[in-house]
């Protein structure tokens, strides 16, 4: 990867870290709402909690689509160094698995109407 593309990639990653901060803040708020629902059976808090979880996982999916596509570029442009190629392959595999886990979490958040399953973005 040339220097110009790598610097562009770092700039994008910095924006993604800001998005992560937003996800963390949303997660704190979601936990507050979940607690409010569990203690006081506040149905509005439960629905807000579910909506926030869905939002968090949609954002996470978008982020990991970016990372998966970026990792795929490393596979499409093979390196002459076998170790770097191995790392590119592993990076693609890891990004793909995280993307799949986010999709599963989104499915659970959307379909678990009674919030029986604890979900956490990590």
JSON list of C-alpha atoms in Angstrom, two decimals, residues 12 18 23 26 44 49 60 69 71 76 81 92 98 102 104 112-113 120:
[
{"chain": "A", "resi": 12, "resn": "UNK", "atom": "CA", "xyz": [-10.92, 7.37, 7.95]},
{"chain": "A", "resi": 18, "resn": "UNK", "atom": "CA", "xyz": [-15.14, 9.03, 16.95]},
{"chain": "A", "resi": 23, "resn": "UNK", "atom": "CA", "xyz": [-21.45, 4.02, 20.37]},
{"chain": "A", "resi": 26, "resn": "UNK", "atom": "CA", "xyz": [-25.21, 5.31, 23.42]},
{"chain": "A", "resi": 44, "resn": "UNK", "atom": "CA", "xyz": [-41.21, 3.29, 27.04]},
{"chain": "A", "resi": 49, "resn": "UNK", "atom": "CA", "xyz": [-33.50, 0.63, 24.81]},
{"chain": "A", "resi": 60, "resn": "UNK", "atom": "CA", "xyz": [-21.40, -1.28, 13.85]},
{"chain": "A", "resi": 69, "resn": "UNK", "atom": "CA", "xyz": [-14.07, -4.33, 2.22]},
{"chain": "A", "resi": 71, "resn": "UNK", "atom": "CA", "xyz": [-9.37, -6.14, 4.19]},
{"chain": "A", "resi": 76, "resn": "UNK", "atom": "CA", "xyz": [-7.30, -8.74, -4.15]},
{"chain": "A", "resi": 81, "resn": "UNK", "atom": "CA", "xyz": [5.71, -11.32, 0.92]},
{"chain": "A", "resi": 92, "resn": "UNK", "atom": "CA", "xyz": [-10.20, -10.35, 6.14]},
{"chain": "A", "resi": 98, "resn": "UNK", "atom": "CA", "xyz": [-17.04, -9.48, 13.39]},
{"chain": "A", "resi": 102, "resn": "UNK", "atom": "CA", "xyz": [-22.89, -7.75, 14.39]},
{"chain": "A", "resi": 104, "resn": "UNK", "atom": "CA", "xyz": [-26.49, -11.76, 14.53]},
{"chain": "A", "resi": 112, "resn": "UNK", "atom": "CA", "xyz": [-36.13, -10.12, 21.17]},
{"chain": "A", "resi": 113, "resn": "UNK", "atom": "CA", "xyz": [-39.16, -8.00, 22.06]},
{"chain": "A", "resi": 120, "resn": "UNK", "atom": "CA", "xyz": [-23.21, -5.86, 24.35]}
]
